[in-house]
């Protein structure tokens, strides 16, 4: 048995002993009495009876031991600002923010809704909430007022923290204005709104009695000393809504102790990050990657973390790599989408910086196709680790745990079940699939520490959304298709609702996309199933080419379309061959970078595109409509 296999087995067979050991990574004000209370399946209470505090573990502990080490670096290529905070400085700022909360009547268990751009105050706002036992709910700053209003009504925050504006691609994006609209729409708007005025939206309107200026309040609490509130391990630390790729977002509720332990362990075993080093996760604090691996994970590990406001392409596509060089980043975390964007740029940008500090690049959020995985690995010359997880789980479910054993990487695969997750691939009758047999990814409960403890305010929805796949056995289902090969490497084949049913053959969109993408001219592709009288559904592809001159003429398009179909025939067989391949210059995605296949499918079937509040760029949909008409 290999080192990882032994480690994994112990986590599944002796979970109490395993997690009791890992729990020593964090400071407990009161030690846990029960490691795992699973007396009420599928609800689980990790480290019951224990008392701790997330902010204390992320900030105070390090501020006491290494006060002058860097904790937070914020970089904005939009406003050309850079700020650094040591652990001691970060603690001071967090205490000031916590004092503001207390002065506004925020108490343990109250919700604080944070709608912020990527500025230092966003980190202070999150840490200050958990410091006093309040529950934060960060909403991605970019959601429209209606999306924000639904989340306000679900979380019912006592106060909100926002900024006048964010910046994207050189343009100011008004935040405060959207907050006003959302509060007008909401049934339970917050009592107070604290605004960080960046001077980007001059003269924004203020509502007397409700709106408060952060700088003014901070000045009143400069010397604030706010002790941490020790909370039960099971006390909610935050609510975070899922990305909404497949419909109405769910409010994922996270505990405190289990989350801290799970993240601290993952920083070591999965991300190989050490105190004193720097981590750069290119996500946004509005997503789970932002919570776990911009804010809490690296800080718990005593690392410096980078908060980045900007895009991967401005001022030029070399920006991220120069940041790696400048801050000596050792751990970098991004998304396949971003890498596909970079793949379309001149490769010289990857060579322009000294990347010697970087140990690994981690990618998650969407299937990482083999071609992109290979490309980025070869371009960087560093191991690129795909890892599969969800807002719900809070930390990786599938990965290669290089901190335990350096198993070889297989392109296109996020590797093996991570310790703690009894993850299996299931047939639709609830039995387990054999090697190379496609099925649904599921986890036998109890879920390990760090995963969602419930759906906020709706225990019934927790069970119906996640545990009702089979009558027997009880399985946490993540609604994704997967497959495991003979060597135990797993592959995610797409979402269970992204399946194309061609004449009774069920094809995952991912498989076809992977085949299309293996054509060297293609940078990115979305495949959807379109209704067909005869076959039920037909796959239709929308592809972005690396070089637009390749599809300038009808003739050129037809040639490339034929080649792409040929490629799919070769790799998957004619059954999977796209009925049509349309060429576009961009694809519609959610703000978190996930393909909006259901909207593309709706257009291709001549239906209404439905709820588009989470879309990044509406013009991508117009292009699809145009291509459907003209190509
Ligand atoms: P919603 O649940 O609201 O529809 P969502 O599932 O997109 O939205 P997230 O929790 O942000 O919300 O995304 C998790 C999903 O992303 C996974 O279930 C899976 O479909 C996909 N995913 C994440 N990482 C990977 C990966 N490494 N490989 C393949 N798919 C991935
Ligand atoms: Mg989901």
XYZ file of C-alpha atoms and ligand atoms in Angstrom, residues 242 246 250 392 495, ligand 2:
6
model
C -23.712 28.519 -4.503
C -28.073 25.167 -12.320
C -28.594 27.571 -2.034
C -20.913 22.949 -0.358
C -23.066 17.866 -14.387
Mg -23.564 22.895 -7.514
